[in-house]
PDB file of C-alpha atoms in Angstrom:
ATOM      1  CA  ARG A   7      60.007  34.298  84.952  1.00 79.00           C
ATOM      2  CA  TYR A   8      58.302  35.121  81.622  1.00 85.00           C
ATOM      3  CA  ILE A   9      54.700  36.266  81.847  1.00 85.00           C
ATOM      4  CA  SER A  10      52.568  36.557  78.682  1.00 87.00           C
ATOM      5  CA  THR A  11      50.958  39.798  77.887  1.00 87.00           C
ATOM      6  CA  PHE A  12      47.766  37.931  76.794  1.00 84.00           C
ATOM      7  CA  ARG A  13      47.249  36.359  80.210  1.00 88.00           C
ATOM      8  CA  PRO A  14      44.550  38.754  81.393  1.00 87.00           C
ATOM      9  CA  ALA A  15      42.586  38.335  78.122  1.00 84.00           C
ATOM     10  CA  VAL A  16      42.702  34.552  78.449  1.00 81.00           C
ATOM     11  CA  LYS A  17      41.446  34.755  82.009  1.00 82.00           C
ATOM     12  CA  ARG A  18      38.674  37.032  80.868  1.00 82.00           C
ATOM     13  CA  ASP A  19      37.605  34.584  78.116  1.00 75.00           C
ATOM     14  CA  ALA A  20      37.616  31.678  80.502  1.00 73.00           C
ATOM     15  CA  GLU A  21      35.380  33.612  82.845  1.00 73.00           C
ATOM     16  CA  LYS A  22      32.871  34.226  80.024  1.00 72.00           C
ATOM     17  CA  ASN A  23      32.678  30.440  79.247  1.00 62.00           C
ATOM     18  CA  LYS A  24      33.628  30.912  75.603  1.00 56.00           C
ATOM     19  CA  ALA A  25      35.830  27.898  75.580  1.00 52.00           C
ATOM     20  CA  GLN A  26      32.824  25.600  75.853  1.00 58.00           C
ATOM     21  CA  TRP A  27      31.731  26.402  72.247  1.00 58.00           C
ATOM     22  CA  LYS A  28      35.118  25.835  70.642  1.00 62.00           C
ATOM     23  CA  THR A  29      34.573  22.072  70.349  1.00 62.00           C
ATOM     24  CA  MET A  30      32.723  20.003  67.615  1.00 65.00           C
ATOM     25  CA  GLY A  31      29.328  21.109  68.813  1.00 63.00           C
ATOM     26  CA  PRO A  32      28.020  22.352  72.152  1.00 61.00           C
ATOM     27  CA  ALA A  33      29.819  21.131  75.237  1.00 62.00           C
ATOM     28  CA  LYS A  34      26.638  20.072  77.015  1.00 67.00           C
ATOM     29  CA  VAL A  35      24.513  17.709  74.860  1.00 70.00           C
ATOM     30  CA  ALA A  36      21.570  15.551  75.941  1.00 77.00           C
ATOM     31  CA  VAL A  37      22.816  12.011  76.176  1.00 81.00           C
ATOM     32  CA  PRO A  38      20.451   9.404  74.551  1.00 82.00           C
ATOM     33  CA  SER A  39      18.856   6.848  76.757  1.00 89.00           C
ATOM     34  CA  PRO A  40      20.498   3.406  76.691  1.00 89.00           C
ATOM     35  CA  LYS A  41      17.069   1.819  76.228  1.00 89.00           C
ATOM     36  CA  LYS A  42      16.650   3.425  72.766  1.00 87.00           C
ATOM     37  CA  PHE A  43      19.345   1.431  70.987  1.00 89.00           C
ATOM     38  CA  LEU A  44      19.330   0.741  67.221  1.00 88.00           C
ATOM     39  CA  GLN A  45      17.457  -2.443  66.505  1.00 89.00           C
ATOM     40  CA  LYS A  46      17.722  -4.811  63.555  1.00 91.00           C
ATOM     41  CA  HIS A  47      15.608  -3.919  60.402  1.00 88.00           C
ATOM     42  CA  SER A  48      14.344  -0.796  62.169  1.00 88.00           C
ATOM     43  CA  LYS A  49      15.271   1.521  59.253  1.00 88.00           C
ATOM     44  CA  GLU A  50      13.821  -0.633  56.485  1.00 90.00           C
ATOM     45  CA  PRO A  51      10.622   0.657  54.767  1.00 89.00           C
ATOM     46  CA  LYS A  52       7.498  -1.025  56.042  1.00 87.00           C
ATOM     47  CA  LEU A  53       4.733  -2.111  53.627  1.00 85.00           C
ATOM     48  CA  PRO A  54       1.123  -1.260  54.423  1.00 84.00           C
ATOM     49  CA  ALA A  55      -0.983  -3.896  56.057  1.00 82.00           C
ATOM     50  CA  ARG A  56      -2.719  -6.305  53.675  1.00 75.00           C
ATOM     51  CA  LYS A  57      -6.459  -5.916  53.363  1.00 73.00           C
ATOM     52  CA  LYS A  58      -8.864  -8.763  53.839  1.00 67.00           C
ATOM     53  CA  GLU A  59     -10.461  -8.173  50.391  1.00 62.00           C
ATOM     54  CA  GLN A  60      -7.231  -9.106  48.660  1.00 57.00           C
ATOM     55  CA  ASP A  61      -7.003 -12.335  50.652  1.00 54.00           C
ATOM     56  CA  SER A  62     -10.534 -13.317  49.648  1.00 56.00           C
ATOM     57  CA  LYS A  63      -9.825 -12.954  45.917  1.00 61.00           C
ATOM     58  CA  LYS A  64      -9.102 -16.105  43.945  1.00 65.00           C
ATOM     59  CA  LEU A  65      -5.646 -16.645  42.584  1.00 65.00           C
ATOM     60  CA  PRO A  66      -5.305 -16.346  38.782  1.00 68.00           C
ATOM     61  CA  ALA A  67      -5.183 -19.509  36.731  1.00 72.00           C
ATOM     62  CA  LEU A  68      -1.612 -20.602  36.131  1.00 66.00           C
ATOM     63  CA  SER A  69      -0.332 -21.928  32.813  1.00 77.00           C
ATOM     64  CA  VAL A  70       1.874 -24.420  34.634  1.00 83.00           C
ATOM     65  CA  PRO A  71       0.638 -27.211  36.913  1.00 80.00           C
ATOM     66  CA  ARG A  72       0.634 -26.616  40.624  1.00 82.00           C
ATOM     67  CA  ARG A  73       2.925 -28.342  43.029  1.00 85.00           C
ATOM     68  CA  THR A  74       0.061 -30.333  44.457  1.00 87.00           C
ATOM     69  CA  ASP A  75      -1.280 -31.527  41.061  1.00 84.00           C
ATOM     70  CA  HIS A  76      -0.664 -35.139  40.118  1.00 85.00           C
ATOM     71  CA  PRO A  77       0.027 -36.258  36.527  1.00 81.00           C
ATOM     72  CA  VAL A  78      -2.519 -38.358  34.686  1.00 81.00           C
ATOM     73  CA  MET A  79      -1.311 -41.935  34.553  1.00 82.00           C
ATOM     74  CA  GLY A  80      -2.122 -44.774  32.174  1.00 80.00           C
ATOM     75  CA  ILE A  81      -2.364 -42.772  28.890  1.00 81.00           C
ATOM     76  CA  GLN A  82      -0.271 -44.197  26.061  1.00 82.00           C
ATOM     77  CA  SER A  83       0.253 -42.727  22.606  1.00 83.00           C
ATOM     78  CA  LYS A  84       0.020 -44.929  19.515  1.00 86.00           C
ATOM     79  CA  LYS A  85       2.297 -42.674  17.534  1.00 88.00           C
ATOM     80  CA  ASN A  86       5.443 -44.267  16.209  1.00 90.00           C
ATOM     81  CA  PHE A  87       8.003 -41.591  16.831  1.00 90.00           C
ATOM     82  CA  ILE A  88      10.833 -43.551  15.178  1.00 93.00           C
ATOM     83  CA  ASN A  89       9.030 -43.809  11.838  1.00 92.00           C
ATOM     84  CA  THR A  90       7.751 -40.224  11.910  1.00 92.00           C
ATOM     85  CA  ASN A  91      11.203 -38.882  12.681  1.00 92.00           C
ATOM     86  CA  ALA A  92      12.733 -41.012   9.916  1.00 93.00           C
ATOM     87  CA  VAL A  93      10.154 -39.804   7.358  1.00 92.00           C
ATOM     88  CA  ALA A  94      10.656 -36.199   8.422  1.00 91.00           C
ATOM     89  CA  ALA A  95      14.414 -36.579   8.079  1.00 89.00           C
ATOM     90  CA  ILE A  96      14.117 -38.138   4.608  1.00 90.00           C
ATOM     91  CA  THR A  97      11.501 -35.822   3.131  1.00 91.00           C
ATOM     92  CA  GLY A  98      12.599 -32.632   4.871  1.00 89.00           C
ATOM     93  CA  LEU A  99      14.758 -30.035   3.201  1.00 88.00           C
ATOM     94  CA  PRO A 100      18.346 -29.780   4.363  1.00 86.00           C
ATOM     95  CA  LYS A 101      19.094 -26.944   6.698  1.00 85.00           C
ATOM     96  CA  LYS A 102      21.088 -24.226   5.035  1.00 87.00           C
ATOM     97  CA  PRO A 103      24.165 -23.111   6.939  1.00 88.00           C
ATOM     98  CA  GLN A 104      24.284 -19.525   8.061  1.00 88.00           C
ATOM     99  CA  PRO A 105      26.753 -17.403   6.083  1.00 88.00           C
ATOM    100  CA  ILE A 106      29.713 -16.390   8.201  1.00 89.00           C
ATOM    101  CA  TYR A 107      32.941 -14.491   7.781  1.00 87.00           C
ATOM    102  CA  VAL A 108      36.356 -14.775   9.434  1.00 87.00           C
ATOM    103  CA  ASP A 109      38.505 -11.766  10.199  1.00 81.00           C
ATOM    104  CA  ARG A 110      41.737 -13.659   9.704  1.00 80.00           C
ATOM    105  CA  ARG A 111      43.017 -17.086   8.756  1.00 78.00           C
ATOM    106  CA  GLN A 112      42.793 -18.554  12.264  1.00 79.00           C
ATOM    107  CA  GLY A 113      40.362 -16.056  13.687  1.00 78.00           C
ATOM    108  CA  ASP A 114      36.874 -16.240  15.144  1.00 84.00           C
ATOM    109  CA  LYS A 115      33.738 -16.742  13.091  1.00 86.00           C
ATOM    110  CA  TYR A 116      31.028 -14.069  12.897  1.00 87.00           C
ATOM    111  CA  LEU A 117      27.629 -13.943  11.249  1.00 88.00           C
ATOM    112  CA  LEU A 118      27.742 -12.259   7.867  1.00 87.00           C
ATOM    113  CA  GLU A 119      24.224 -10.831   7.997  1.00 83.00           C
ATOM    114  CA  THR A 120      24.812  -8.676  11.078  1.00 82.00           C
ATOM    115  CA  SER A 121      28.333  -7.644  10.063  1.00 82.00           C
ATOM    116  CA  GLY A 122      27.290  -4.813   7.747  1.00 80.00           C
ATOM    117  CA  LEU A 123      29.112  -6.324   4.770  1.00 83.00           C
ATOM    118  CA  VAL A 124      25.852  -7.442   3.132  1.00 82.00           C
ATOM    119  CA  PRO A 125      23.970  -4.521   1.528  1.00 81.00           C
ATOM    120  CA  LYS A 126      20.525  -3.904   3.040  1.00 80.00           C
ATOM    121  CA  TYR A 127      18.419  -2.212   0.404  1.00 80.00           C
ATOM    122  CA  ILE A 128      15.629  -1.378   2.837  1.00 80.00           C
ATOM    123  CA  LYS A 129      17.976   1.051   4.555  1.00 77.00           C
ATOM    124  CA  LYS A 130      18.518   3.133   1.428  1.00 81.00           C
ATOM    125  CA  LYS A 131      17.190   6.684   1.447  1.00 82.00           C
ATOM    126  CA  ASP A 132      15.250   6.186  -1.786  1.00 82.00           C
ATOM    127  CA  TYR A 133      13.853   2.752  -0.843  1.00 84.00           C
ATOM    128  CA  GLY A 134      10.217   2.416  -1.865  1.00 83.00           C
ATOM    129  CA  VAL A 135      10.307   5.607  -3.983  1.00 87.00           C
ATOM    130  CA  THR A 136       9.263   5.381  -7.628  1.00 89.00           C
ATOM    131  CA  PRO A 137      12.311   5.817  -9.891  1.00 88.00           C
ATOM    132  CA  LYS A 138      12.564   8.947 -12.002  1.00 90.00           C
ATOM    133  CA  TYR A 139      12.617   7.114 -15.339  1.00 93.00           C
ATOM    134  CA  ILE A 140       9.288   5.439 -14.517  1.00 93.00           C
ATOM    135  CA  THR A 141       7.633   8.752 -13.639  1.00 93.00           C
ATOM    136  CA  GLN A 142       8.989  10.288 -16.855  1.00 94.00           C
ATOM    137  CA  ARG A 143       7.714   7.326 -18.859  1.00 95.00           C
ATOM    138  CA  ASN A 144       4.265   7.616 -17.262  1.00 94.00           C
ATOM    139  CA  GLU A 145       4.162  11.330 -18.055  1.00 95.00           C
ATOM    140  CA  GLU A 146       5.121  10.643 -21.674  1.00 95.00           C
ATOM    141  CA  VAL A 147       2.405   7.993 -21.964  1.00 95.00           C
ATOM    142  CA  LYS A 148      -0.184  10.394 -20.521  1.00 94.00           C
ATOM    143  CA  ARG A 149       0.969  13.155 -22.877  1.00 94.00           C
ATOM    144  CA  ALA A 150       0.751  10.856 -25.907  1.00 94.00           C
ATOM    145  CA  GLN A 151      -2.715   9.678 -24.847  1.00 91.00           C
ATOM    146  CA  LYS A 152      -3.892  13.257 -24.471  1.00 92.00           C
ATOM    147  CA  GLU A 153      -2.516  14.216 -27.896  1.00 93.00           C
ATOM    148  CA  TYR A 154      -4.254  11.208 -29.432  1.00 88.00           C
ATOM    149  CA  GLU A 155      -7.564  12.122 -27.815  1.00 84.00           C
ATOM    150  CA  ASP A 156      -7.214  15.750 -28.953  1.00 87.00           C
ATOM    151  CA  SER A 157      -6.518  14.626 -32.526  1.00 86.00           C
ATOM    152  CA  ILE A 158      -9.580  12.371 -32.467  1.00 79.00           C
ATOM    153  CA  LEU A 159     -11.767  15.209 -31.174  1.00 78.00           C
ATOM    154  CA  GLU A 160     -10.433  17.535 -33.836  1.00 81.00           C
ATOM    155  CA  HIS A 161     -11.066  14.887 -36.506  1.00 77.00           C
ATOM    156  CA  LEU A 162     -14.600  14.421 -35.242  1.00 69.00           C
ATOM    157  CA  LYS A 163     -15.184  18.158 -35.279  1.00 72.00           C
ATOM    158  CA  LYS A 164     -14.006  18.307 -38.856  1.00 71.00           C
ATOM    159  CA  ARG A 165     -16.334  15.469 -39.772  1.00 69.00           C
ATOM    160  CA  ALA A 166     -19.249  16.920 -37.863  1.00 69.00           C
ATOM    161  CA  MET A 167     -22.738  16.009 -38.988  1.00 69.00           C
ATOM    162  CA  LYS A 168     -24.433  18.447 -41.320  1.00 72.00           C
ATOM    163  CA  ARG A 169     -28.196  18.713 -41.754  1.00 73.00           C
ATOM    164  CA  LEU A 170     -29.612  18.620 -45.254  1.00 78.00           C
ATOM    165  CA  SER A 171     -31.873  21.483 -46.182  1.00 83.00           C
ATOM    166  CA  ASP A 172     -35.297  20.893 -47.712  1.00 85.00           C
ATOM    167  CA  GLU A 173     -34.092  21.905 -51.176  1.00 88.00           C
ATOM    168  CA  GLU A 174     -31.091  19.535 -50.995  1.00 86.00           C
ATOM    169  CA  ARG A 175     -33.318  16.740 -49.742  1.00 86.00           C
ATOM    170  CA  ARG A 176     -35.807  17.368 -52.565  1.00 88.00           C
ATOM    171  CA  SER A 177     -33.110  17.487 -55.217  1.00 90.00           C
ATOM    172  CA  LEU A 178     -31.525  14.294 -53.835  1.00 88.00           C
ATOM    173  CA  LEU A 179     -34.854  12.526 -53.882  1.00 90.00           C
ATOM    174  CA  GLN A 180     -35.532  13.625 -57.493  1.00 91.00           C
ATOM    175  CA  GLY A 181     -32.066  12.441 -58.571  1.00 91.00           C
ATOM    176  CA  LEU A 182     -32.653   9.002 -57.010  1.00 91.00           C
ATOM    177  CA  LYS A 183     -36.025   8.659 -58.722  1.00 91.00           C
ATOM    178  CA  LYS A 184     -34.503   9.726 -62.045  1.00 92.00           C
ATOM    179  CA  ASN A 185     -31.775   7.096 -61.656  1.00 92.00           C
ATOM    180  CA  TRP A 186     -34.413   4.492 -60.829  1.00 92.00           C
ATOM    181  CA  GLU A 187     -36.350   5.357 -63.969  1.00 92.00           C
ATOM    182  CA  GLU A 188     -33.222   5.036 -66.101  1.00 91.00           C
ATOM    183  CA  VAL A 189     -32.359   1.660 -64.583  1.00 90.00           C
ATOM    184  CA  TYR A 190     -35.962   0.523 -64.966  1.00 90.00           C
ATOM    185  CA  ARG A 191     -36.001   1.603 -68.636  1.00 90.00           C
ATOM    186  CA  GLU A 192     -32.818  -0.351 -69.213  1.00 89.00           C
ATOM    187  CA  PHE A 193     -34.329  -3.330 -67.422  1.00 88.00           C
ATOM    188  CA  GLN A 194     -37.383  -3.251 -69.720  1.00 89.00           C
ATOM    189  CA  CYS A 195     -35.160  -3.204 -72.767  1.00 86.00           C
ATOM    190  CA  LEU A 196     -33.758  -6.632 -71.901  1.00 83.00           C
ATOM    191  CA  SER A 197     -34.610  -9.500 -74.194  1.00 82.00           C
ATOM    192  CA  VAL A 198     -37.403 -11.834 -73.188  1.00 79.00           C
ATOM    193  CA  GLU A 199     -35.264 -14.922 -73.467  1.00 81.00           C
ATOM    194  CA  ILE A 200     -32.084 -14.786 -71.389  1.00 80.00           C
ATOM    195  CA  ASP A 201     -30.062 -17.771 -72.448  1.00 81.00           C
ATOM    196  CA  THR A 202     -26.479 -16.601 -71.919  1.00 86.00           C
ATOM    197  CA  ILE A 203     -24.433 -15.940 -68.785  1.00 87.00           C
ATOM    198  CA  PRO A 204     -23.657 -12.273 -69.581  1.00 87.00           C
ATOM    199  CA  LYS A 205     -27.394 -11.590 -69.972  1.00 87.00           C
ATOM    200  CA  LYS A 206     -28.133 -13.205 -66.607  1.00 88.00           C
ATOM    201  CA  LEU A 207     -25.384 -11.212 -64.884  1.00 90.00           C
ATOM    202  CA  HIS A 208     -26.612  -7.968 -66.445  1.00 89.00           C
ATOM    203  CA  LYS A 209     -30.173  -8.656 -65.348  1.00 88.00           C
ATOM    204  CA  GLU A 210     -29.091  -9.424 -61.752  1.00 90.00           C
ATOM    205  CA  LYS A 211     -27.028  -6.233 -61.685  1.00 91.00           C
ATOM    206  CA  LEU A 212     -30.004  -4.117 -62.780  1.00 90.00           C
ATOM    207  CA  GLU A 213     -32.265  -5.769 -60.197  1.00 91.00           C
ATOM    208  CA  LEU A 214     -29.772  -5.038 -57.392  1.00 92.00           C
ATOM    209  CA  GLN A 215     -29.468  -1.406 -58.496  1.00 91.00           C
ATOM    210  CA  MET A 216     -33.258  -1.022 -58.557  1.00 91.00           C
ATOM    211  CA  LYS A 217     -33.617  -2.537 -55.053  1.00 92.00           C
ATOM    212  CA  GLN A 218     -30.899  -0.271 -53.663  1.00 92.00           C
ATOM    213  CA  LEU A 219     -32.472   2.825 -55.224  1.00 92.00           C
ATOM    214  CA  GLU A 220     -35.920   1.859 -53.942  1.00 92.00           C
ATOM    215  CA  HIS A 221     -34.484   1.417 -50.435  1.00 91.00           C
ATOM    216  CA  ASP A 222     -32.748   4.821 -50.560  1.00 90.00           C
ATOM    217  CA  ILE A 223     -35.890   6.549 -51.853  1.00 90.00           C
ATOM    218  CA  GLU A 224     -37.981   4.958 -49.107  1.00 90.00           C
ATOM    219  CA  VAL A 225     -35.513   6.055 -46.375  1.00 88.00           C
ATOM    220  CA  ILE A 226     -35.390   9.659 -47.604  1.00 86.00           C
ATOM    221  CA  GLU A 227     -39.159   9.882 -47.927  1.00 88.00           C
ATOM    222  CA  LYS A 228     -39.619   8.411 -44.445  1.00 86.00           C
ATOM    223  CA  HIS A 229     -37.168  10.764 -42.674  1.00 81.00           C
ATOM    224  CA  LYS A 230     -37.637  14.433 -43.267  1.00 79.00           C
ATOM    225  CA  VAL A 231     -34.560  15.402 -41.203  1.00 74.00           C
ATOM    226  CA  ILE A 232     -31.321  13.938 -42.569  1.00 75.00           C
ATOM    227  CA  TYR A 233     -27.757  14.460 -41.336  1.00 69.00           C
ATOM    228  CA  ILE A 234     -24.636  13.711 -43.331  1.00 74.00           C
ATOM    229  CA  ALA A 235     -20.964  13.719 -42.334  1.00 69.00           C
ATOM    230  CA  ASN A 236     -18.704  16.433 -43.686  1.00 64.00           C
ATOM    231  CA  GLU A 237     -15.887  14.865 -45.653  1.00 58.00           C
TER     232      GLU A 237
END
């Protein structure tokens, strides 16, 4: 009869109890007690116990009536809903239909606004930005205004006020008095009887010239410092 050459090694392993650990876990395991069986809802999370303070708090006011509330009876409205609805229907504006589009001749209808076919200008990159031509126009207006102001300042500088010296003031005053004397001499040479229109006009002219000269002489004598514009 055939005898394996590994027979003594197998006997030796069996004597060392190695075969007990070749299973799915140790061979000798503590068996659970039959009294500790899995009960219903035993693995569900348990909430903490409710405190008494929360029970004593009042419930928040509800926007809907409670189940125990009773409706108020006996109240009648005097509003004529038929007439009000008829007036609203007559005077109201007709409702505009929503724009739609159809993908094919016998296809489904879709809203046109949310389809992307209608351009939405608020989604543009330059929405709300001032256009370039407006900024250029504003710059040109500012430049023209500045040039105008500079020209006015230059014109004013050219026509700056100049102070009369004492000699010029004296000579001007003497010239005015000399002119007044000449006009007065001419006025005295008029005839006593002025019976024609040319004589009356000439007399009025001489009187106006004398009044103007007297006013100028009085102003120059009153003000010792006089400024004139350079022209």
